[in-house]
Short mmCIF file of C-alpha atoms and ligand atoms in Angstrom, two decimals:
data_model
loop_
_atom_site.label_atom_id
_atom_site.label_comp_id
_atom_site.label_asym_id
_atom_site.label_seq_id
_atom_site.Cartn_x
_atom_site.Cartn_y
_atom_site.Cartn_z
CA UNK A 1 21.61 -8.48 11.24
CA UNK A 2 24.00 -6.52 8.33
CA UNK A 3 23.86 -2.59 9.10
CA UNK A 4 21.98 -0.15 6.84
CA UNK A 5 22.71 1.85 5.02
CA UNK A 6 22.59 5.01 6.96
CA UNK A 7 19.44 6.88 4.88
CA UNK A 8 17.87 3.67 5.32
CA UNK A 9 14.46 5.21 4.95
CA UNK A 10 12.39 3.29 8.72
CA UNK A 11 8.76 3.51 8.64
CA UNK A 12 4.61 2.98 9.42
CA UNK A 13 2.60 3.32 7.32
CA UNK A 14 -1.23 3.54 6.81
CA UNK A 15 -4.57 4.58 4.83
CA UNK A 16 -6.58 7.41 4.89
CA UNK A 17 -10.33 5.47 4.91
CA UNK A 18 -8.65 2.73 7.38
CA UNK A 19 -8.17 5.30 10.31
CA UNK A 20 -9.95 8.06 9.89
CA UNK A 21 -13.09 7.95 10.38
CA UNK A 22 -15.74 11.58 10.54
CA UNK A 23 -16.19 9.45 6.19
CA UNK A 24 -18.84 12.98 6.32
CA UNK A 25 -17.41 15.06 8.69
CA UNK A 26 -16.15 18.98 6.93
CA UNK A 27 -17.53 18.06 3.95
CA UNK A 28 -15.62 15.35 3.21
CA UNK A 29 -17.85 13.35 -0.32
CA UNK A 30 -18.65 9.24 0.20
CA UNK A 31 -16.62 7.56 -1.26
CA UNK A 32 -17.22 3.61 -2.99
CA UNK A 33 -15.83 2.27 0.09
CA UNK A 34 -18.64 4.12 1.98
CA UNK A 35 -21.16 2.77 -0.68
CA UNK A 36 -19.66 -0.88 -0.68
CA UNK A 37 -19.76 -0.39 3.26
CA UNK A 38 -23.17 -0.38 2.64
CA UNK A 39 -23.57 -3.56 0.88
CA UNK A 40 -25.10 -6.64 3.33
CA UNK A 41 -22.60 -8.81 3.53
CA UNK A 42 -19.93 -7.72 2.04
CA UNK A 43 -18.06 -6.72 5.42
CA UNK A 44 -17.34 -9.91 7.63
CA UNK A 45 -18.53 -7.92 11.08
CA UNK A 46 -20.63 -5.35 8.71
CA UNK A 47 -18.49 -2.48 9.64
CA UNK A 48 -17.60 0.97 7.94
CA UNK A 49 -15.39 4.09 7.55
CA UNK A 50 -17.51 6.04 9.79
CA UNK A 51 -15.47 5.94 12.85
CA UNK A 52 -12.57 3.89 11.90
CA UNK A 53 -9.69 4.39 14.55
CA UNK A 54 -10.45 8.65 14.09
CA UNK A 55 -7.81 9.52 13.20
CA UNK A 56 -9.25 12.72 11.34
CA UNK A 57 -9.51 14.33 15.31
CA UNK A 58 -6.54 12.78 16.07
CA UNK A 59 -3.92 12.96 14.77
CA UNK A 60 -1.92 14.80 16.16
CA UNK A 61 -1.45 12.18 19.50
CA UNK A 62 -1.51 10.22 16.57
CA UNK A 63 1.22 12.39 14.94
CA UNK A 64 2.91 11.19 19.13
CA UNK A 65 3.12 8.35 19.00
CA UNK A 66 5.31 8.21 15.47
CA UNK A 67 7.72 10.39 16.57
CA UNK A 68 8.42 8.78 19.72
CA UNK A 69 8.12 5.73 17.74
CA UNK A 70 12.10 6.49 16.03
CA UNK A 71 10.60 6.10 12.69
CA UNK A 72 12.40 8.35 9.90
CA UNK A 73 9.13 8.30 8.22
CA UNK A 74 5.38 8.00 8.09
CA UNK A 75 3.23 6.98 4.76
CA UNK A 76 -0.48 8.36 4.85
CA UNK A 77 -2.84 8.39 2.25
CA UNK A 78 -5.09 11.73 1.59
CA UNK A 79 -8.66 10.96 0.81
CA UNK A 80 -10.06 12.09 -2.25
CA UNK A 81 -13.43 13.15 -1.20
CA UNK A 82 -12.45 14.76 1.70
CA UNK A 83 -10.56 17.36 -1.01
CA UNK A 84 -12.38 16.86 -3.97
CA UNK A 85 -15.74 15.06 -2.80
CA UNK A 86 -17.00 14.95 -6.38
CA UNK A 87 -13.96 13.62 -7.93
CA UNK A 88 -13.95 16.78 -10.22
CA UNK A 89 -14.64 20.13 -10.06
CA UNK A 90 -14.73 22.48 -6.28
CA UNK A 91 -12.35 21.65 -3.51
CA UNK A 92 -12.79 21.87 -0.11
CA UNK A 93 -11.16 23.76 1.84
CA UNK A 94 -11.78 21.77 5.27
CA UNK A 95 -10.03 18.66 3.97
CA UNK A 96 -7.59 19.88 2.67
CA UNK A 97 -7.21 21.98 6.06
CA UNK A 98 -6.72 19.26 7.12
CA UNK A 99 -3.86 17.25 5.57
CA UNK A 100 -1.97 20.30 6.10
CA UNK A 101 -2.66 20.03 9.42
CA UNK A 102 -1.07 16.76 9.15
CA UNK A 103 1.47 17.26 7.48
CA UNK A 104 3.30 20.04 9.52
CA UNK A 105 3.17 17.86 12.29
CA UNK A 106 5.27 15.69 10.71
CA UNK A 107 8.00 18.31 10.55
CA UNK A 108 7.53 19.21 13.64
CA UNK A 109 7.59 16.85 14.65
CA UNK A 110 10.25 15.04 12.83
CA UNK A 111 9.15 12.30 10.44
CA UNK A 112 9.17 13.19 6.39
CA UNK A 113 5.98 12.73 4.96
CA UNK A 114 5.46 9.80 2.10
CA UNK A 115 1.85 11.07 0.68
CA UNK A 116 -0.51 8.48 -1.90
CA UNK A 117 -2.88 9.76 -4.04
CA UNK A 118 -5.70 6.70 -4.36
CA UNK A 119 -5.49 3.75 -1.91
CA UNK A 120 -8.60 3.00 -3.21
CA UNK A 121 -11.40 5.50 -1.63
CA UNK A 122 -12.26 7.18 -5.42
CA UNK A 123 -15.13 9.34 -4.77
CA UNK A 124 -18.68 8.36 -5.85
CA UNK A 125 -19.72 10.31 -7.64
CA UNK A 126 -17.45 9.09 -10.90
CA UNK A 127 -17.88 6.20 -9.77
CA UNK A 128 -21.72 6.59 -11.21
CA UNK A 129 -20.12 7.64 -14.69
CA UNK A 130 -18.58 4.20 -15.28
CA UNK A 131 -15.46 4.36 -12.38
CA UNK A 132 -11.36 3.47 -13.94
CA UNK A 133 -13.19 1.43 -16.64
CA UNK A 134 -14.07 5.33 -17.27
CA UNK A 135 -11.47 7.41 -19.35
CA UNK A 136 -12.15 10.93 -18.17
CA UNK A 137 -11.63 9.05 -14.47
CA UNK A 138 -8.18 8.91 -15.28
CA UNK A 139 -7.63 13.61 -15.96
CA UNK A 140 -9.97 13.62 -13.85
CA UNK A 141 -7.43 12.30 -11.30
CA UNK A 142 -4.81 14.07 -12.78
CA UNK A 143 -6.07 17.37 -11.88
CA UNK A 144 -6.96 15.84 -8.76
CA UNK A 145 -3.26 14.86 -7.94
CA UNK A 146 -2.88 18.55 -9.03
CA UNK A 147 -3.80 20.62 -6.94
CA UNK A 148 -2.54 18.50 -4.10
CA UNK A 149 1.24 18.86 -5.11
CA UNK A 150 -0.26 22.01 -5.28
CA UNK A 151 -0.79 21.99 -2.28
CA UNK A 152 1.27 19.95 -0.83
CA UNK A 153 4.34 19.54 -2.44
CA UNK A 154 6.61 21.47 -0.53
CA UNK A 155 6.14 19.97 2.05
CA UNK A 156 5.74 15.64 1.49
CA UNK A 157 9.28 14.17 0.16
CA UNK A 158 6.97 10.78 -1.33
CA UNK A 159 4.42 11.70 -3.64
CA UNK A 160 2.89 7.88 -5.05
CA UNK A 161 0.30 7.77 -7.40
CA UNK A 162 -1.49 4.85 -7.27
CA UNK A 163 -1.64 2.17 -4.05
CA UNK A 164 -1.97 -2.22 -5.88
CA UNK A 165 -3.45 -0.92 -9.27
CA UNK A 166 -3.11 -5.14 -8.97
CA UNK A 167 -6.17 -4.68 -5.91
CA UNK A 168 -8.40 -2.14 -7.42
CA UNK A 169 -8.36 -4.18 -10.72
CA UNK A 170 -8.91 -7.82 -10.12
CA UNK A 171 -10.58 -7.47 -6.39
CA UNK A 172 -12.63 -4.50 -6.98
CA UNK A 173 -13.60 -5.41 -10.36
CA UNK A 174 -12.60 -8.80 -11.35
CA UNK A 175 -13.24 -10.41 -8.52
CA UNK A 176 -15.74 -7.64 -7.45
CA UNK A 177 -14.78 -8.70 -2.69
CA UNK A 178 -13.92 -5.02 -3.04
CA UNK A 179 -15.55 -2.02 -4.42
CA UNK A 180 -16.32 -1.08 -5.91
CA UNK A 181 -18.12 -4.80 -6.22
CA UNK A 182 -17.18 -5.65 -10.48
CA UNK A 183 -17.36 -8.90 -11.06
CA UNK A 184 -16.19 -8.06 -15.31
CA UNK A 185 -12.20 -9.62 -16.79
CA UNK A 186 -13.15 -7.42 -19.18
CA UNK A 187 -13.81 -4.54 -16.97
CA UNK A 188 -11.25 -5.56 -14.51
CA UNK A 189 -7.55 -4.60 -17.21
CA UNK A 190 -9.79 -1.51 -18.59
CA UNK A 191 -9.37 -0.91 -15.22
CA UNK A 192 -6.37 -0.75 -14.56
CA UNK A 193 -4.66 0.40 -17.93
CA UNK A 194 -6.11 3.33 -17.32
CA UNK A 195 -4.10 3.45 -13.60
CA UNK A 196 -1.47 2.69 -15.41
CA UNK A 197 -1.93 5.73 -17.63
CA UNK A 198 -3.40 8.20 -14.98
CA UNK A 199 -0.28 6.90 -13.30
CA UNK A 200 2.48 8.02 -15.81
CA UNK A 201 0.18 11.21 -16.77
CA UNK A 202 0.79 12.62 -13.36
CA UNK A 203 4.46 12.26 -13.45
CA UNK A 204 4.52 14.10 -16.29
CA UNK A 205 1.58 16.39 -15.27
CA UNK A 206 3.83 17.31 -11.17
CA UNK A 207 7.40 17.10 -13.20
CA UNK A 208 5.71 19.22 -15.53
CA UNK A 209 4.04 22.02 -12.73
CA UNK A 210 7.87 22.37 -11.56
CA UNK A 211 7.15 19.01 -8.06
CA UNK A 212 10.30 18.48 -6.88
CA UNK A 213 8.84 15.85 -4.96
CA UNK A 214 10.30 11.90 -5.84
CA UNK A 215 7.12 10.46 -7.11
CA UNK A 216 6.57 6.63 -7.91
CA UNK A 217 4.04 3.51 -7.20
CA UNK A 218 3.17 0.55 -5.07
CA UNK A 219 2.47 -2.02 -6.38
CA UNK A 220 1.55 -5.52 -5.00
CA UNK A 221 3.52 -8.07 -5.70
CA UNK A 222 4.76 -11.74 -4.62
CA UNK A 223 6.97 -14.22 -6.61
CA UNK A 224 4.60 -17.48 -7.25
CA UNK A 225 5.58 -20.45 -7.29
CA UNK A 226 4.34 -23.63 -9.42
CA UNK A 227 2.03 -25.84 -6.54
CA UNK A 228 3.78 -28.96 -8.37
CA UNK A 229 6.48 -29.45 -11.07
CA UNK A 230 3.76 -30.44 -13.57
CA UNK A 231 4.54 -29.09 -16.50
CA UNK A 232 0.71 -27.38 -16.62
CA UNK A 233 1.54 -26.57 -12.85
CA UNK A 234 4.05 -24.52 -14.02
CA UNK A 235 2.31 -23.36 -16.49
CA UNK A 236 -0.95 -21.88 -14.64
CA UNK A 237 2.39 -20.11 -11.68
CA UNK A 238 3.85 -18.20 -15.28
CA UNK A 239 0.42 -16.98 -16.57
CA UNK A 240 -0.61 -16.10 -12.91
CA UNK A 241 3.24 -14.29 -12.91
CA UNK A 242 1.95 -12.55 -15.56
CA UNK A 243 -1.26 -10.98 -14.43
CA UNK A 244 -0.05 -10.22 -11.50
CA UNK A 245 3.27 -8.88 -11.49
CA UNK A 246 4.96 -8.02 -15.05
CA UNK A 247 0.93 -7.08 -16.74
CA UNK A 248 2.58 -4.33 -13.51
CA UNK A 249 6.01 -4.10 -13.90
CA UNK A 250 6.39 -4.92 -18.12
CA UNK A 251 4.49 -1.27 -19.16
CA UNK A 252 5.81 1.21 -16.32
CA UNK A 253 9.08 0.03 -17.26
CA UNK A 254 9.42 -1.46 -20.52
CA UNK A 255 6.42 0.55 -21.69
CA UNK A 256 4.17 -2.30 -22.94
CA UNK A 257 2.36 -5.50 -22.15
CA UNK A 258 3.08 -9.20 -21.39
CA UNK A 259 2.55 -10.62 -25.33
CA UNK A 260 1.68 -13.70 -23.39
CA UNK A 261 -1.26 -12.43 -20.48
CA UNK A 262 -2.14 -10.67 -23.83
CA UNK A 263 -2.45 -13.85 -25.90
CA UNK A 264 -4.08 -15.06 -22.55
CA UNK A 265 -7.16 -12.05 -21.69
CA UNK A 266 -7.96 -11.80 -26.36
CA UNK A 267 -11.90 -10.03 -26.79
CA UNK A 268 -11.30 -8.52 -22.94
CA UNK A 269 -7.46 -6.57 -23.51
CA UNK A 270 -8.40 -3.70 -22.67
CA UNK A 271 -8.65 0.09 -25.30
CA UNK A 272 -5.29 1.08 -25.83
CA UNK A 273 -5.29 4.36 -27.58
CA UNK A 274 -2.05 4.75 -30.12
CA UNK A 275 0.58 6.41 -27.23
CA UNK A 276 -0.70 4.74 -24.07
CA UNK A 277 1.94 3.47 -23.40
CA UNK A 278 4.39 5.52 -23.41
CA UNK A 279 3.30 7.64 -21.95
CA UNK A 280 2.66 5.41 -18.91
CA UNK A 281 5.88 3.76 -18.55
CA UNK A 282 7.83 7.42 -17.48
CA UNK A 283 10.55 7.45 -15.26
CA UNK A 284 9.68 6.51 -11.84
CA UNK A 285 12.02 7.88 -9.08
CA UNK A 286 11.46 4.91 -6.53
CA UNK A 287 9.00 1.65 -7.31
CA UNK A 288 6.86 0.60 -4.03
CA UNK A 289 6.61 -2.96 -3.05
CA UNK A 290 4.13 -4.48 -0.16
CA UNK A 291 4.91 -7.61 0.62
CA UNK A 292 2.03 -10.15 2.22
CA UNK A 293 3.40 -13.80 0.97
CA UNK A 294 4.24 -15.68 -1.57
CA UNK A 295 2.14 -17.23 -3.50
CA UNK A 296 1.71 -20.59 -5.33
CA UNK A 297 -0.82 -21.13 -8.30
CA UNK A 298 -1.10 -24.54 -10.32
CA UNK A 299 -3.85 -25.62 -12.74
CA UNK A 300 -5.91 -28.48 -10.84
CA UNK A 301 -7.33 -28.00 -7.46
CA UNK A 302 -6.33 -25.23 -5.13
CA UNK A 303 -3.11 -25.90 -3.57
CA UNK A 304 -3.39 -26.33 0.33
CA UNK A 305 -1.45 -24.22 2.17
CA UNK A 306 -1.16 -26.43 4.76
CA UNK A 307 0.28 -28.49 2.96
CA UNK A 308 3.88 -26.92 3.47
CA UNK A 309 4.12 -26.58 7.71
CA UNK A 310 4.88 -23.33 7.61
CA UNK A 311 2.96 -20.56 10.02
CA UNK A 312 -0.07 -18.85 9.29
CA UNK A 313 -1.78 -15.37 9.10
CA UNK A 314 -4.82 -14.36 10.45
CA UNK A 315 -5.34 -13.11 7.58
CA UNK A 316 -4.92 -17.26 6.54
CA UNK A 317 -1.78 -16.31 4.59
CA UNK A 318 1.62 -17.91 5.38
CA UNK A 319 5.11 -16.63 6.16
CA UNK A 320 6.93 -16.22 3.54
CA UNK A 321 9.68 -14.17 4.30
CA UNK A 322 12.41 -15.61 2.22
CA UNK A 323 10.41 -14.58 -0.38
CA UNK A 324 10.82 -10.85 -0.26
CA UNK A 325 14.25 -12.45 -1.48
CA UNK A 326 13.48 -13.86 -4.04
CA UNK A 327 11.48 -11.34 -5.60
CA UNK A 328 14.03 -8.62 -4.94
CA UNK A 329 16.65 -10.18 -6.49
CA UNK A 330 14.41 -11.23 -9.31
CA UNK A 331 13.13 -7.51 -9.93
CA UNK A 332 16.01 -6.48 -9.84
CA UNK A 333 17.13 -9.07 -12.49
CA UNK A 334 14.80 -8.85 -14.68
CA UNK A 335 13.84 -5.47 -15.42
CA UNK A 336 15.90 -1.29 -14.69
CA UNK A 337 13.94 -0.64 -11.67
CA UNK A 338 14.51 2.43 -10.02
CA UNK A 339 15.21 2.48 -6.11
CA UNK A 340 13.51 0.33 -4.26
CA UNK A 341 11.12 0.89 -0.64
CA UNK A 342 8.93 -2.03 0.71
CA UNK A 343 6.03 0.41 2.15
CA UNK A 344 4.35 -2.64 3.35
CA UNK A 345 5.04 -5.69 5.06
CA UNK A 346 3.23 -7.35 8.18
CA UNK A 347 0.86 -9.86 9.72
CA UNK A 348 -2.16 -9.60 11.28
CA UNK A 349 -2.06 -12.48 14.43
CA UNK A 350 -5.74 -12.56 16.63
CA UNK A 351 -3.67 -10.05 19.73
CA UNK A 352 -4.67 -10.57 23.57
CA UNK A 353 -4.19 -7.46 25.75
CA UNK A 354 -3.47 -9.47 29.35
CA UNK A 355 -1.94 -7.20 31.83
CA UNK A 356 -2.25 -3.90 29.69
CA UNK A 357 0.28 -5.21 27.59
CA UNK A 358 0.32 -7.76 23.99
CA UNK A 359 2.40 -10.02 23.70
CA UNK A 360 2.70 -10.20 20.00
CA UNK A 361 5.40 -11.93 19.58
CA UNK A 362 4.65 -13.65 15.63
CA UNK A 363 4.12 -10.63 14.48
CA UNK A 364 7.11 -9.88 16.22
CA UNK A 365 8.69 -12.25 14.99
CA UNK A 366 7.73 -11.82 11.10
CA UNK A 367 8.47 -7.38 10.96
CA UNK A 368 11.81 -8.86 12.01
CA UNK A 369 12.51 -11.21 9.80
CA UNK A 370 11.59 -9.71 6.72
CA UNK A 371 13.06 -7.00 6.78
CA UNK A 372 16.85 -9.47 7.41
CA UNK A 373 14.90 -10.98 3.95
CA UNK A 374 15.63 -7.02 2.88
CA UNK A 375 18.78 -6.95 4.00
CA UNK A 376 19.71 -10.70 2.50
CA UNK A 377 18.47 -9.21 -1.07
CA UNK A 378 20.68 -5.47 -0.42
CA UNK A 379 23.84 -7.61 -0.30
CA UNK A 380 23.29 -9.54 -3.06
CA UNK A 381 23.17 -6.73 -4.65
CA UNK A 382 19.89 -4.76 -4.79
CA UNK A 383 18.82 -0.46 -3.84
CA UNK A 384 16.35 -0.73 -1.16
CA UNK A 385 16.34 2.44 0.34
CA UNK A 386 13.36 2.20 3.09
CA UNK A 387 11.11 0.36 4.35
CA UNK A 388 7.84 0.54 6.01
CA UNK A 389 5.30 -1.64 8.65
CA UNK A 390 1.84 -2.09 7.63
CA UNK A 391 0.31 -1.19 10.54
CA UNK A 392 0.46 2.16 12.31
CA UNK A 393 -1.89 0.47 13.87
CA UNK A 394 -5.47 -1.61 13.72
CA UNK A 395 -8.08 -0.21 11.59
CA UNK A 396 -10.97 -1.24 8.96
CA UNK A 397 -8.83 -4.37 7.02
CA UNK A 398 -11.33 -3.86 4.12
CA UNK A 399 -13.92 -6.46 3.58
CA UNK A 400 -12.41 -8.35 6.14
CA UNK A 401 -13.77 -5.00 8.85
CA UNK A 402 -11.68 -4.62 11.87
CA UNK A 403 -11.59 -8.10 13.64
CA UNK A 404 -8.46 -8.73 11.27
CA UNK A 405 -5.60 -6.43 13.12
CA UNK A 406 -1.94 -6.15 11.19
CA UNK A 407 -0.89 -2.81 14.65
CA UNK A 408 2.17 -3.13 16.53
CA UNK A 409 0.08 -0.30 18.46
CA UNK A 410 -3.47 -1.79 19.22
CA UNK A 411 -6.06 0.21 19.04
CA UNK A 412 -8.65 -0.05 21.05
CA UNK A 413 -11.95 1.03 19.30
CA UNK A 414 -14.57 1.06 22.39
CA UNK A 415 -13.21 3.89 23.61
CA UNK A 416 -9.96 4.37 21.11
CA UNK A 417 -7.67 4.00 23.91
CA UNK A 418 -4.09 3.15 21.92
CA UNK A 419 -1.21 1.15 22.81
CA UNK A 420 2.04 0.08 22.16
CA UNK A 421 2.21 -3.59 21.15
CA UNK A 422 5.87 -5.57 21.92
CA UNK A 423 5.96 -5.74 18.45
CA UNK A 424 5.75 -1.92 18.56
CA UNK A 425 8.54 -1.78 21.64
CA UNK A 426 11.21 -4.37 19.59
CA UNK A 427 10.93 -1.53 16.35
CA UNK A 428 11.24 1.01 18.74
CA UNK A 429 14.40 -0.81 20.08
CA UNK A 430 14.97 -2.40 16.48
CA UNK A 431 15.19 1.79 15.24
CA UNK A 432 17.60 3.45 18.14
CA UNK A 433 20.29 0.70 17.70
CA UNK A 434 20.21 1.43 13.64
CA UNK A 435 20.92 4.51 15.02
CA UNK A 436 23.50 3.47 17.45
CA UNK A 437 24.74 2.65 13.55
CA UNK A 438 24.14 5.51 11.40
CA UNK A 439 26.42 7.38 13.78
CA UNK A 440 29.11 4.60 14.93
CA UNK A 441 28.89 4.96 10.00
CA UNK A 442 28.94 8.77 10.24
CA UNK A 443 32.35 8.76 12.47
C1 LIG B 501 -2.65 -3.11 0.74
C2 LIG B 501 -2.76 -2.00 1.88
C3 LIG B 501 -3.43 -2.18 3.17
C4 LIG B 501 -4.03 -3.28 3.82
C5 LIG B 501 -3.63 -4.62 4.23
C6 LIG B 501 -3.90 -6.07 4.45
O1 LIG B 501 -1.65 -2.27 0.63
O2 LIG B 501 -2.95 -3.54 0.49
O3 LIG B 501 -2.76 -0.81 1.84
O4 LIG B 501 -4.72 -1.24 2.79
O5 LIG B 501 -4.92 -2.97 5.26
O6 LIG B 501 -2.80 -4.88 2.71
O7 LIG B 501 -4.42 -7.01 3.86
#
């Protein structure tokens, strides 16, 4: 593994709904995920976020655990309905007090806070008026963001507007297997547009109020390969790249939607008001990329994941580390990219506790090989400023419930006991070596 630059940021990541629990404690309002979990059949194990990892009460010892790993940074999200129960109007002091404690706790332990404003838990009251499909939600989000930045902006290194707008739009509003469970392509496209617009307006507003944090957005991106070399499959892959990657990266960086996708969606295209595209394309201090796997598209029968002979994770996702190098090189080649952070990368495997240890060799190899893939891209000229493992600890994996474990720390949900898995021990050793190299670089 080559040396990483001495100011490279190593971290772990989580999100509010997936770990906090305390779903209706201290004045928190309901979110669309609280509601979605109540729909019979929506969550594989019929679970919800009522308790999750009880991080709301265990935050101090969880921060001790993070500090003990030797990471530089912790990526977390603020639950919008915890700090503004209805998504507009009154703010909830008890909610802000929690995040103040959390951020101050990070600083006290030498951890850099990387804050995400929207990791999917939209206040239910805003969904009742149309959610992200309703243009009014855009301004509500900007107001919420400004208040968070007023309270915490002096202490957080980085503020990300949205985590994975594609997931919110497509899984939440077109396929409907994620909250709020809507199934409409037209709604999906309007939602995506409003997410992007609220992102751009937030950056403008935060800069206008003097916020010094680095500002950006996190996208889930993947290289998309054609199932075969046929013209039909290649066209399918190009379109899927259009809807999955270019639909987000083009407006953010170039201020326009890709023409081929616009042509394809026809009358379902979003309502875009004059000036919207300029508002979206604000300069980014960083772009976060969440990478899990490549994607394979074809025009015919769905591609059989087993045909590649690759390892497959507990999510049914193909392990494909070189796809991360390919993706980074492609973005670097095709766009004037801001500094990139890998804001999520990791894998679910069915871990077992044996004599008090979790020998998760496959997760460890996954993380190691993906870090090497990042290094490969950096050697070839891509600027990457940091890497965050998804996830610090096992947590509520959305529609999959608690059965899929992504943590490098195991959570026993009966006792809330945390156990460092071998992957965490490996990461800690790896970061120790990195620090030794840093000292050598600095000498
Ligand atoms: C994501 C999600 C995480 C998931 C992870 C694994 O941003 O996709 O942030 O919440 O848990 O991706 O599916």
